mmCIF file of C-alpha atoms in Angstrom:
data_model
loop_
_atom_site.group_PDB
_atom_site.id
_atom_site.type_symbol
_atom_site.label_atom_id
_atom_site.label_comp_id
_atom_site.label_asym_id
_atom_site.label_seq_id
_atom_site.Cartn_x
_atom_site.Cartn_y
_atom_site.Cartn_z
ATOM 1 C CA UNK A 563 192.517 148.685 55.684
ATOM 2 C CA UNK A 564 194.285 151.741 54.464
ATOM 3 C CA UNK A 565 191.559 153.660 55.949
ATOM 4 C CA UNK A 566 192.210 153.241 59.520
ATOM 5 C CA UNK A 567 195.262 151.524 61.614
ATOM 6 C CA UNK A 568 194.225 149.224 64.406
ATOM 7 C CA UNK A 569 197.007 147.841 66.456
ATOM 8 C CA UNK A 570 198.873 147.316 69.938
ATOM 9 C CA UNK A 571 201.479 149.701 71.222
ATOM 10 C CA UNK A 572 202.862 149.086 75.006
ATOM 11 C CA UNK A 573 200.020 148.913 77.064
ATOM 12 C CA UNK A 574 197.580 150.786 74.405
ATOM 13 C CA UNK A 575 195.138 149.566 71.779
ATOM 14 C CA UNK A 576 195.694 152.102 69.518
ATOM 15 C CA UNK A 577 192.754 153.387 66.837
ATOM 16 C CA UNK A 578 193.736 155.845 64.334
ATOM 17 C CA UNK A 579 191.966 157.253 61.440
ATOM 18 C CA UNK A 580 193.716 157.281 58.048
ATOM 19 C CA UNK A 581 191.652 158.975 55.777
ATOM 20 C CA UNK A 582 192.734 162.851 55.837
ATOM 21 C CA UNK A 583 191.948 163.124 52.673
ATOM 22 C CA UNK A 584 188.464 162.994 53.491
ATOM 23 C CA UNK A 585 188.528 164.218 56.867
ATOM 24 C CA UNK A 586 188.577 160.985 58.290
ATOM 25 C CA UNK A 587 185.093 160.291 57.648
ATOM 26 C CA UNK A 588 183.745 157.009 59.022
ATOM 27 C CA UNK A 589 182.684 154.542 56.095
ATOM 28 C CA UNK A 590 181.028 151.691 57.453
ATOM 29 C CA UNK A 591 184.058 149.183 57.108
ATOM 30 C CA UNK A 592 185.896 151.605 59.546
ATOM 31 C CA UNK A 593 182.653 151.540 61.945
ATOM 32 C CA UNK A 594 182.586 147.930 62.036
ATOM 33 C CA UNK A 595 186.758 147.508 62.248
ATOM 34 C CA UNK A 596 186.504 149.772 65.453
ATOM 35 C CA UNK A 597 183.504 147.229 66.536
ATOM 36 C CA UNK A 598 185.792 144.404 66.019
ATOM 37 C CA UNK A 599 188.718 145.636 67.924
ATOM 38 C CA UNK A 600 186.443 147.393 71.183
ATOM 39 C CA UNK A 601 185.260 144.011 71.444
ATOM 40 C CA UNK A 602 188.869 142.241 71.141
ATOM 41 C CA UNK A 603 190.420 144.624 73.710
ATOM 42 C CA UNK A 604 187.556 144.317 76.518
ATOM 43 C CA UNK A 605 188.989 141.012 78.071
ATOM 44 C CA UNK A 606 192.720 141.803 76.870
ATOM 45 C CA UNK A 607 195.129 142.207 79.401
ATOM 46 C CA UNK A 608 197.337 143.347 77.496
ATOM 47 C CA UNK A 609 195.234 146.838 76.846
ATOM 48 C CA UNK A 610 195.378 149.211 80.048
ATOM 49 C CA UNK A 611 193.699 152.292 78.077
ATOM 50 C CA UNK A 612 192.754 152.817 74.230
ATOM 51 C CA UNK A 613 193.935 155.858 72.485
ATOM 52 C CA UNK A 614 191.412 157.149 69.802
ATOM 53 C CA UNK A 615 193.442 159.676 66.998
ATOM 54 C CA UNK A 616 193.524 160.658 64.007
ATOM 55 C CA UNK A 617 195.981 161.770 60.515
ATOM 56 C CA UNK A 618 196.053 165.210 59.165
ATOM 57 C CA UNK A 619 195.631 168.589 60.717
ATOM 58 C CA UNK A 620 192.320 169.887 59.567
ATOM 59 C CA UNK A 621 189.889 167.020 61.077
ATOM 60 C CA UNK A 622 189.570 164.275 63.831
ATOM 61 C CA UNK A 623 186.618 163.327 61.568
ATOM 62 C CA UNK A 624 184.289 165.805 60.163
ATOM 63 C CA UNK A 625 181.456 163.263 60.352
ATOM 64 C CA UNK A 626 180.365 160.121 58.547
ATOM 65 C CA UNK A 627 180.547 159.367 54.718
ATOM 66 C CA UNK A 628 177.106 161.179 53.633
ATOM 67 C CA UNK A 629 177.956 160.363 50.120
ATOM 68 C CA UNK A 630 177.986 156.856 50.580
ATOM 69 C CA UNK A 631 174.693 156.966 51.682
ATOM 70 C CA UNK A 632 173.517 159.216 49.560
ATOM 71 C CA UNK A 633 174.546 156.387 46.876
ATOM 72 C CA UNK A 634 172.612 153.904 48.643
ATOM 73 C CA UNK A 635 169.850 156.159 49.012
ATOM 74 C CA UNK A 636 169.610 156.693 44.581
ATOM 75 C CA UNK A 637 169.930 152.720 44.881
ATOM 76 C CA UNK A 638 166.437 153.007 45.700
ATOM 77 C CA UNK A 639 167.196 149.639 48.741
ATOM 78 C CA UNK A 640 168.083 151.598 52.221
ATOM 79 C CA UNK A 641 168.725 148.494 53.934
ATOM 80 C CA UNK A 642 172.622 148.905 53.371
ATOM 81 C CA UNK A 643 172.241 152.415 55.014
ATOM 82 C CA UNK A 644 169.615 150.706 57.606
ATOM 83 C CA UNK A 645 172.549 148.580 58.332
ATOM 84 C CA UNK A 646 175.373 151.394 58.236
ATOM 85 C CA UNK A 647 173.488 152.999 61.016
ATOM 86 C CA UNK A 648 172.731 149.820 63.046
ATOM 87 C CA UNK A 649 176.565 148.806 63.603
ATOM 88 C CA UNK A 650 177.720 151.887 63.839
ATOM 89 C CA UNK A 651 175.379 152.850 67.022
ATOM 90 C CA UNK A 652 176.024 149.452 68.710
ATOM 91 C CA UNK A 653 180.130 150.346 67.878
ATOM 92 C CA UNK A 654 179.150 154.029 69.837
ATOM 93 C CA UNK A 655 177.358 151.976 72.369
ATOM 94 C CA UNK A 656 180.265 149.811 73.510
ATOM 95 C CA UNK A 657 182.551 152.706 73.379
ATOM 96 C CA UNK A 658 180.630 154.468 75.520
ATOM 97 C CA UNK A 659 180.068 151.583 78.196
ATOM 98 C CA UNK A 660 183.706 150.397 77.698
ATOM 99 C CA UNK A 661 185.057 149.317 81.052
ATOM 100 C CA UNK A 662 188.779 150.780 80.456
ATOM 101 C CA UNK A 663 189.770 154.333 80.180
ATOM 102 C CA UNK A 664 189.427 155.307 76.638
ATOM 103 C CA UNK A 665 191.351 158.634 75.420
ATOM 104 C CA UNK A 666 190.393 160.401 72.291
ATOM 105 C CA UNK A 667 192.466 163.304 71.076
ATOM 106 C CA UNK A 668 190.501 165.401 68.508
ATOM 107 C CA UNK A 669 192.308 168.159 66.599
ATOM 108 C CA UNK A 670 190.759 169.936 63.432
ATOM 109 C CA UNK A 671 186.987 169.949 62.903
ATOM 110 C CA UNK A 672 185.212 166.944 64.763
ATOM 111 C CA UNK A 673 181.662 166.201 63.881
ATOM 112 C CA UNK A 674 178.552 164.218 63.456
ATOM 113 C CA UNK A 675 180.037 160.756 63.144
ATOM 114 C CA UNK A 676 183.171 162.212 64.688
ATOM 115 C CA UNK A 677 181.445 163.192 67.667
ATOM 116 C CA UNK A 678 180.392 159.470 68.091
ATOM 117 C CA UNK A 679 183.856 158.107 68.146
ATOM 118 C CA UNK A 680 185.644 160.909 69.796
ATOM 119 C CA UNK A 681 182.821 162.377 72.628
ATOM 120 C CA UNK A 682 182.280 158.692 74.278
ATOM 121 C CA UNK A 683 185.703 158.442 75.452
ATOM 122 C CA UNK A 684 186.426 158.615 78.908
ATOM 123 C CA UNK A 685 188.781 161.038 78.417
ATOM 124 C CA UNK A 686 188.110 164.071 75.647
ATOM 125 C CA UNK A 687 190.906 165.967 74.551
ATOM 126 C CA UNK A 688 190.846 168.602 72.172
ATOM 127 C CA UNK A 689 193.370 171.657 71.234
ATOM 128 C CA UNK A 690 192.932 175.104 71.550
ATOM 129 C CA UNK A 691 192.339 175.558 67.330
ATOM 130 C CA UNK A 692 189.735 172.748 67.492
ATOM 131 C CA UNK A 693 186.491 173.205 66.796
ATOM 132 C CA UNK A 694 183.316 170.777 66.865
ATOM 133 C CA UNK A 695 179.951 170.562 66.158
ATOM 134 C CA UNK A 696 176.585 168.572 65.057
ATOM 135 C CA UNK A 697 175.672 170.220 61.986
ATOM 136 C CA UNK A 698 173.054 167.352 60.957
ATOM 137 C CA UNK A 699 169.846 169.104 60.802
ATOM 138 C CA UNK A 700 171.761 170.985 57.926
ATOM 139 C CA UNK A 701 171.646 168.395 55.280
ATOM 140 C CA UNK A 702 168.211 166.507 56.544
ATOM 141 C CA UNK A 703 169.233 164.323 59.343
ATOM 142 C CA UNK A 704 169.067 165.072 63.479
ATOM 143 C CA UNK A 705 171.823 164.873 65.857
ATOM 144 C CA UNK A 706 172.826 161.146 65.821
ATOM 145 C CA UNK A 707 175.901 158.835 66.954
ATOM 146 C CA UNK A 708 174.544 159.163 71.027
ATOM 147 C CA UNK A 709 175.076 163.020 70.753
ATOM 148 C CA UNK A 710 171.499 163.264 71.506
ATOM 149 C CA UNK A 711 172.437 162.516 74.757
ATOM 150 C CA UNK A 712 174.923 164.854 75.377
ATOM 151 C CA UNK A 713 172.398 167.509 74.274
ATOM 152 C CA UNK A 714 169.941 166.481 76.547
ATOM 153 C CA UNK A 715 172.249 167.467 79.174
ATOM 154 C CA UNK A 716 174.324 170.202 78.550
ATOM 155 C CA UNK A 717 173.416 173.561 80.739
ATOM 156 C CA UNK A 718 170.188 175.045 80.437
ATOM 157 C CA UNK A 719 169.011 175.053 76.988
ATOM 158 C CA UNK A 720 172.262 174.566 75.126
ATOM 159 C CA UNK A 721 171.650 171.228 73.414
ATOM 160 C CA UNK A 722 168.210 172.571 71.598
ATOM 161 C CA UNK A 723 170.444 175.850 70.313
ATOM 162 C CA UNK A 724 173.616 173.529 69.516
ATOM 163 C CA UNK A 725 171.845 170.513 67.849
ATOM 164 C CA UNK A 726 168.977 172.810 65.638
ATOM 165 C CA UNK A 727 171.480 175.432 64.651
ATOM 166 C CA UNK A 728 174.772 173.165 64.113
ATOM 167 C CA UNK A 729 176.756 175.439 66.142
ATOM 168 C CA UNK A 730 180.517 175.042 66.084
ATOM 169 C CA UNK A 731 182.059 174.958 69.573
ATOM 170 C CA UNK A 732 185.354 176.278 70.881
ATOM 171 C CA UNK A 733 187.126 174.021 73.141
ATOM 172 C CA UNK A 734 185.567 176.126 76.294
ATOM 173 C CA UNK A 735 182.082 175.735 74.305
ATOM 174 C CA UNK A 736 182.496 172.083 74.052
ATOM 175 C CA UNK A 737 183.757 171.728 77.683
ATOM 176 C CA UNK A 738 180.866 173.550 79.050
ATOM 177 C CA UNK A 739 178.229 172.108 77.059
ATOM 178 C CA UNK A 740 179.641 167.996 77.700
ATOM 179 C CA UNK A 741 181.008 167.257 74.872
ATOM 180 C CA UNK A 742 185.394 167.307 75.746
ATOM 181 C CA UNK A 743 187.192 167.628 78.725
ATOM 182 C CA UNK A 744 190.526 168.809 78.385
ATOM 183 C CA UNK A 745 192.509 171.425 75.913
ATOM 184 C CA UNK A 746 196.509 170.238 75.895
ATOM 185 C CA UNK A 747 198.549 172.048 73.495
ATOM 186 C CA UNK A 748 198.438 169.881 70.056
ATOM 187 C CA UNK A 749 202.803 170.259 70.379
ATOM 188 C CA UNK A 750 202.437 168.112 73.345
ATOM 189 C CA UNK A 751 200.250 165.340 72.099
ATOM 190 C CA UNK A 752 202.815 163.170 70.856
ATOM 191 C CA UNK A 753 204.728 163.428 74.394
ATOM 192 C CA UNK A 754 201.494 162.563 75.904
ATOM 193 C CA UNK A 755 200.644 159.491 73.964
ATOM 194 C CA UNK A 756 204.211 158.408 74.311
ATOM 195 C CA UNK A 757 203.183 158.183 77.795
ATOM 196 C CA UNK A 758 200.208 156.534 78.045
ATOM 197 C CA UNK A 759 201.438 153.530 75.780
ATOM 198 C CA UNK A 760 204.392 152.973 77.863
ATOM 199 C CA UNK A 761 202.420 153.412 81.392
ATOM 200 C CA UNK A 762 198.747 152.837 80.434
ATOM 201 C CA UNK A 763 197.708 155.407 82.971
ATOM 202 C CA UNK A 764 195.534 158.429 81.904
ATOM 203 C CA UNK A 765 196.042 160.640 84.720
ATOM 204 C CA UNK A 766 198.923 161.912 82.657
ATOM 205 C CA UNK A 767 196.218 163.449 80.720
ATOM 206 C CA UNK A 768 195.365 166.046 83.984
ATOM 207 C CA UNK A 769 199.103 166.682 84.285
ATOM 208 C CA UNK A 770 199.036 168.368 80.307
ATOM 209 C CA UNK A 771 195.658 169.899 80.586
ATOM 210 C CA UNK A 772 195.753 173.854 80.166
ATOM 211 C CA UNK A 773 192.480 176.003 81.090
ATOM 212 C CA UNK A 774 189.845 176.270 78.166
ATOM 213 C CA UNK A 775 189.264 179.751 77.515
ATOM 214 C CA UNK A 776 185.467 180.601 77.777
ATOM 215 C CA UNK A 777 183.768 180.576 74.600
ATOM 216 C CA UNK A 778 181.025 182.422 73.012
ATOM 217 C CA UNK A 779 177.966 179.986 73.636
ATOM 218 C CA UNK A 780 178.596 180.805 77.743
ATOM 219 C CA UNK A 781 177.727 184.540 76.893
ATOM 220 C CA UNK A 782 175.101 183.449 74.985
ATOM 221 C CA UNK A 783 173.441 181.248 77.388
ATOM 222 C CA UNK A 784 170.942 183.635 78.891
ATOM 223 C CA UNK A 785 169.274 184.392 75.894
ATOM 224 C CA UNK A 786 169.356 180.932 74.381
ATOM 225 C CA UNK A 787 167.788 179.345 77.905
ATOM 226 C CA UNK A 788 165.460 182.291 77.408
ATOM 227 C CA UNK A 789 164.050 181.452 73.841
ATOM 228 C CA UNK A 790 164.878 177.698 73.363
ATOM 229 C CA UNK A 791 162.882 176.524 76.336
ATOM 230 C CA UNK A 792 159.697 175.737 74.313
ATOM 231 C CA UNK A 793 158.294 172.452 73.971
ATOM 232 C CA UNK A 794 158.259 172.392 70.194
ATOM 233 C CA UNK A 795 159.720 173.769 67.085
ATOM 234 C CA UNK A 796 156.813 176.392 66.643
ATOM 235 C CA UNK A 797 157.345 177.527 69.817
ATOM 236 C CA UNK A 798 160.860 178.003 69.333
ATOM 237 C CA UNK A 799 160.191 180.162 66.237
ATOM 238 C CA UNK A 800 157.573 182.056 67.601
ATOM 239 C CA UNK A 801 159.381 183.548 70.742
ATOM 240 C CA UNK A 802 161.963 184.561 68.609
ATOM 241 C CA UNK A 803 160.024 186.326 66.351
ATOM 242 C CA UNK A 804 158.410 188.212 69.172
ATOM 243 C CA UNK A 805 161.462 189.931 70.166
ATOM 244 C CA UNK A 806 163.458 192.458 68.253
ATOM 245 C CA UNK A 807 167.117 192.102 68.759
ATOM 246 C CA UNK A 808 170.273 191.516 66.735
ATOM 247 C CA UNK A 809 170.157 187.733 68.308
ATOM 248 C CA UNK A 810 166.755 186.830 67.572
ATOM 249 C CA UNK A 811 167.559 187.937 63.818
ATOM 250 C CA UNK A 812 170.978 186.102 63.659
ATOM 251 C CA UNK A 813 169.764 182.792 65.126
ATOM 252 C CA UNK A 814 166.054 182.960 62.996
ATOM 253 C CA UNK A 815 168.481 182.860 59.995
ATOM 254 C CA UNK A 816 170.002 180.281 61.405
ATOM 255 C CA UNK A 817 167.030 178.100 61.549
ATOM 256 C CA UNK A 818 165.838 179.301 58.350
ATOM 257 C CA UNK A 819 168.538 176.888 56.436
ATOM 258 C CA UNK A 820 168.244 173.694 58.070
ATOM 259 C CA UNK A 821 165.878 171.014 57.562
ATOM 260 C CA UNK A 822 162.182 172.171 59.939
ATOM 261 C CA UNK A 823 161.473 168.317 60.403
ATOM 262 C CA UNK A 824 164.846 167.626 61.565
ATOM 263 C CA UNK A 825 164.544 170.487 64.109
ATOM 264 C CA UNK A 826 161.813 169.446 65.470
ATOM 265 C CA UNK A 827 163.083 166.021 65.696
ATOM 266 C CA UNK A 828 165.475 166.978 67.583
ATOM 267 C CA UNK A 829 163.911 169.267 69.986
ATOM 268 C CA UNK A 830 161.430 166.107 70.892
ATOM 269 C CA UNK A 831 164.671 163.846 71.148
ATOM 270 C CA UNK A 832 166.451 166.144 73.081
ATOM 271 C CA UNK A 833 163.437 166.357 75.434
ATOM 272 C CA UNK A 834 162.845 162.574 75.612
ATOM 273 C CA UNK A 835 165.892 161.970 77.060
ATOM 274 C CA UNK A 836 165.935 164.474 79.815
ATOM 275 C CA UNK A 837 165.925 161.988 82.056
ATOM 276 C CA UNK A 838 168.008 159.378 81.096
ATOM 277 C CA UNK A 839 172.303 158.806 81.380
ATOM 278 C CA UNK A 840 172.100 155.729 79.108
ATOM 279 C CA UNK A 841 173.669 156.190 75.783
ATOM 280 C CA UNK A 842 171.418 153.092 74.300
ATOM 281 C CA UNK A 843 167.655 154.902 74.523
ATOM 282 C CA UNK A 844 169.574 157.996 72.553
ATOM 283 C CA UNK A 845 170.580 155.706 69.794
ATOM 284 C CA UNK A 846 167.427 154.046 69.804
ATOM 285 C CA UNK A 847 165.516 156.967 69.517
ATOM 286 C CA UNK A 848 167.641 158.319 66.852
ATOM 287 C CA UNK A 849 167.508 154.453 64.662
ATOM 288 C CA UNK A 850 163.340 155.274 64.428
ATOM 289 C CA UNK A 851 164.571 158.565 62.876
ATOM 290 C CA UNK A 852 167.473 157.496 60.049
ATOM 291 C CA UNK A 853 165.532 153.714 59.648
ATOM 292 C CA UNK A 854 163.002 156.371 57.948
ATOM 293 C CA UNK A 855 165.190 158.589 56.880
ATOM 294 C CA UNK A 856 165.995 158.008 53.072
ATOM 295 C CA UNK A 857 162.693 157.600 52.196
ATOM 296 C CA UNK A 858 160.517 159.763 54.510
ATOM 297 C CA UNK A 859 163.011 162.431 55.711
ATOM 298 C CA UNK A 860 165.080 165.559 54.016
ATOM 299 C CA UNK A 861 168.293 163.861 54.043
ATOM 300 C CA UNK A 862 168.699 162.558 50.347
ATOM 301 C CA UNK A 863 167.883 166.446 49.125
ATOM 302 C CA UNK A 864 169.813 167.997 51.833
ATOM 303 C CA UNK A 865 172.878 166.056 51.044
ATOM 304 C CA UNK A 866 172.273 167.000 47.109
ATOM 305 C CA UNK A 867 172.416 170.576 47.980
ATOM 306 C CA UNK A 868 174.757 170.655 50.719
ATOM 307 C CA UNK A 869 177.434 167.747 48.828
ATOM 308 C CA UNK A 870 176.610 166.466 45.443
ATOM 309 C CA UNK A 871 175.272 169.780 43.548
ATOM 310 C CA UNK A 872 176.473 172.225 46.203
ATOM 311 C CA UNK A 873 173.488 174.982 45.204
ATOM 312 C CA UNK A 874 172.812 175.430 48.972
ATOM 313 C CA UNK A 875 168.919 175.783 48.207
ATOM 314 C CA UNK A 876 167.541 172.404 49.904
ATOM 315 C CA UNK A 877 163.691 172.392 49.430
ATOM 316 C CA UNK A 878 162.669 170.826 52.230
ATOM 317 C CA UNK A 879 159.415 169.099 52.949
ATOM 318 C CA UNK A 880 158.016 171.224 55.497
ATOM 319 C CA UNK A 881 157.963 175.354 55.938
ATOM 320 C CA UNK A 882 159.514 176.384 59.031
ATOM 321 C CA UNK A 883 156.297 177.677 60.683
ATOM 322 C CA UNK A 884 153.625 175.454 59.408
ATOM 323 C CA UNK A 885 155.301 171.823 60.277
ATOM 324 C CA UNK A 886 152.583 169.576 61.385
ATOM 325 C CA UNK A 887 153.474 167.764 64.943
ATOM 326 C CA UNK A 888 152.339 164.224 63.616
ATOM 327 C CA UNK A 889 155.284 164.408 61.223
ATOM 328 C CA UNK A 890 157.551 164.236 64.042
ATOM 329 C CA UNK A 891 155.457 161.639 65.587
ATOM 330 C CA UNK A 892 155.484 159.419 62.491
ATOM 331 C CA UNK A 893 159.363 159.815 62.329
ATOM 332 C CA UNK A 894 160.092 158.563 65.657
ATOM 333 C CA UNK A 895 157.212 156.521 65.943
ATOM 334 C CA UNK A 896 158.513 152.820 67.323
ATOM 335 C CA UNK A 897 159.909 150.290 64.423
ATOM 336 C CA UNK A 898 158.850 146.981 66.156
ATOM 337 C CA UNK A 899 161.222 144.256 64.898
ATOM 338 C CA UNK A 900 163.357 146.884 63.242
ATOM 339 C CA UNK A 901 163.886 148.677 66.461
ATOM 340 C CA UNK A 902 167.491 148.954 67.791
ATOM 341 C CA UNK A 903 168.999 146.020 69.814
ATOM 342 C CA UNK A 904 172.425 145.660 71.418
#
């Protein structure tokens, strides 16, 4: 597949995305050839470690291919995108529960999709011009691929402010809020892989590792834990708009562009799993959402206006203040025999 190399290399399965062109955006063929090989290399003893990378300088992979589905969704039949979604959260599954180390080294933008392939590795490495995000509730959709569950946990109330506003993250931000581990200088990658195929041990990866420099969400933290602590979308909104200052303004603008019923998806996602370290509840909770989510969601007009007619003036479904909690309900109401299994 010209899209994406899958091979052996010393004591490495190697995965690299081939698609710069695009950004390396995951099509479902790649999702499912990453399936394939995870599953190939679990019992090989020939694999010590995978190493997860990527072509081109401007993306790991900037998310997954939203105009593919946006052709299934004109098809009027979402069961290709039903199945998209399926395989490619059971692929994020068994990279995240994979018994070997798995490094992923994520340069450029890394995002949505991206985040799934690259943020369940063992070991997360990113440079200090990379930058990453879940933009999703942007063009419709909530924070998907498992992220949900690194927003559930990052420090205070970092994962409502990162997954409703589609934040991009610094290395330090990333670090800080779960998402990467290390920053090594993008010069000394190739060294560094070099290295791990010939020994298959990752604790060459410490040896690299330079400190992240703090980044801009940390500063921010005190006012985000104090506004994005409320237990809904409304309530989100409303202590913002209580309080006069240059960051309630900045981040109400924010908010004002992105899909309201995506929000507040993910704020009640991103509570739900408070609780939990297992990746498979997050993508279960997040298949009720995109099962619906051609027909019942924003996500076919938020990708028009974000991708096919690029006006940037989404009308979405609901207003930001007047969203009615059984619409959130309904979208992540249970699906029954079209619930998630593994």
């Amino acid at each position: 597949m010209s899209d994406i190399s899958i091979r052996k290399e010393g004591k490495a399965g190697r995965i690299t995305l081939t698609r710069p062109e695009a950004l390396n955006a995951l099509s479902y063929d790649m999702c499912l050839a990453i399936d394939a090989a995870l599953i190939d290399w679990i019992d090989d003893d020939e694999v010590a470690l995978i190493v997860i990378d990527a072509e081109g300088d401007r993306a790991f992979c900037a998310g997954g291919d939203i105009r593919e589905i946006y052709e299934i969704g004109q098809s009027g039949d979402p069961t290709r995108a039903q199945n998209f979604w399926r395989d490619e959260y059971r692929m994020n599954a068994r990279l995240f529960e994979f018994p070997k180390p798995v490094v992923s080294f994520m340069q450029g933008f890394t995002m949505g999709g991206g985040v799934g392939l690259g943020c369940h590795a063992s070991h997360r490495i990113m440079a200090r011009s990379s930058r990453m995000a879940m933009p999703e509730c942007g063009i419709g959709l909530v924070p998907d691929v498992g992220g949900s569950l690194i927003l559930a946990h990052a420090p205070g109330r970092l994962g409502e402010y990162i997954g409703m506003t589609g934040a991009r993250m610094a290395p330090g931000d990333a670090i800080h809020a779960g998402f990467a581990d290390y920053v090594i200088r993008q010069a000394e990658w190739p060294a560094l892989k070099a290295e791990l195929i010939r020994t298959g041990d990752p604790s060459h990866i410490d040896e690299a590792a330079i400190p992240a420099i703090p980044g801009n969400l940390s500063a921010m933290q005190p006012m985000i834990d104090a506004h994005f602590g409320g237990g809904s979308l409304g309530e989100i909104v409303a202590s913002l708009k209580a309080e006069d200052s240059v960051f309630a303004t900045n981040t109400l603008e924010l908010l004002g562009r992105n899909s309201p019923l995506s929000m507040a998806c993910t704020v009640e996602i991103t509570h739900r799993l408070s609780t939990t370290y297992d990746v498979r509840p997050s993508l279960q909770l997040e298949y009720r959402f995109v099962y619906r989510a051609l027909e019942q969601s924003d996500l076919m007009e938020g990708i028009r206006a974000a991708v096919i007619d690029k006006d940037r003036t989404p009308n979405w479904k609901h207003d930001l203040n007047t969203l009615p909690a059984s619409a959130v309900a309904a979208m992540l109401a249970p699906l029954g025999d079209n619930e998630l299994t593994f």
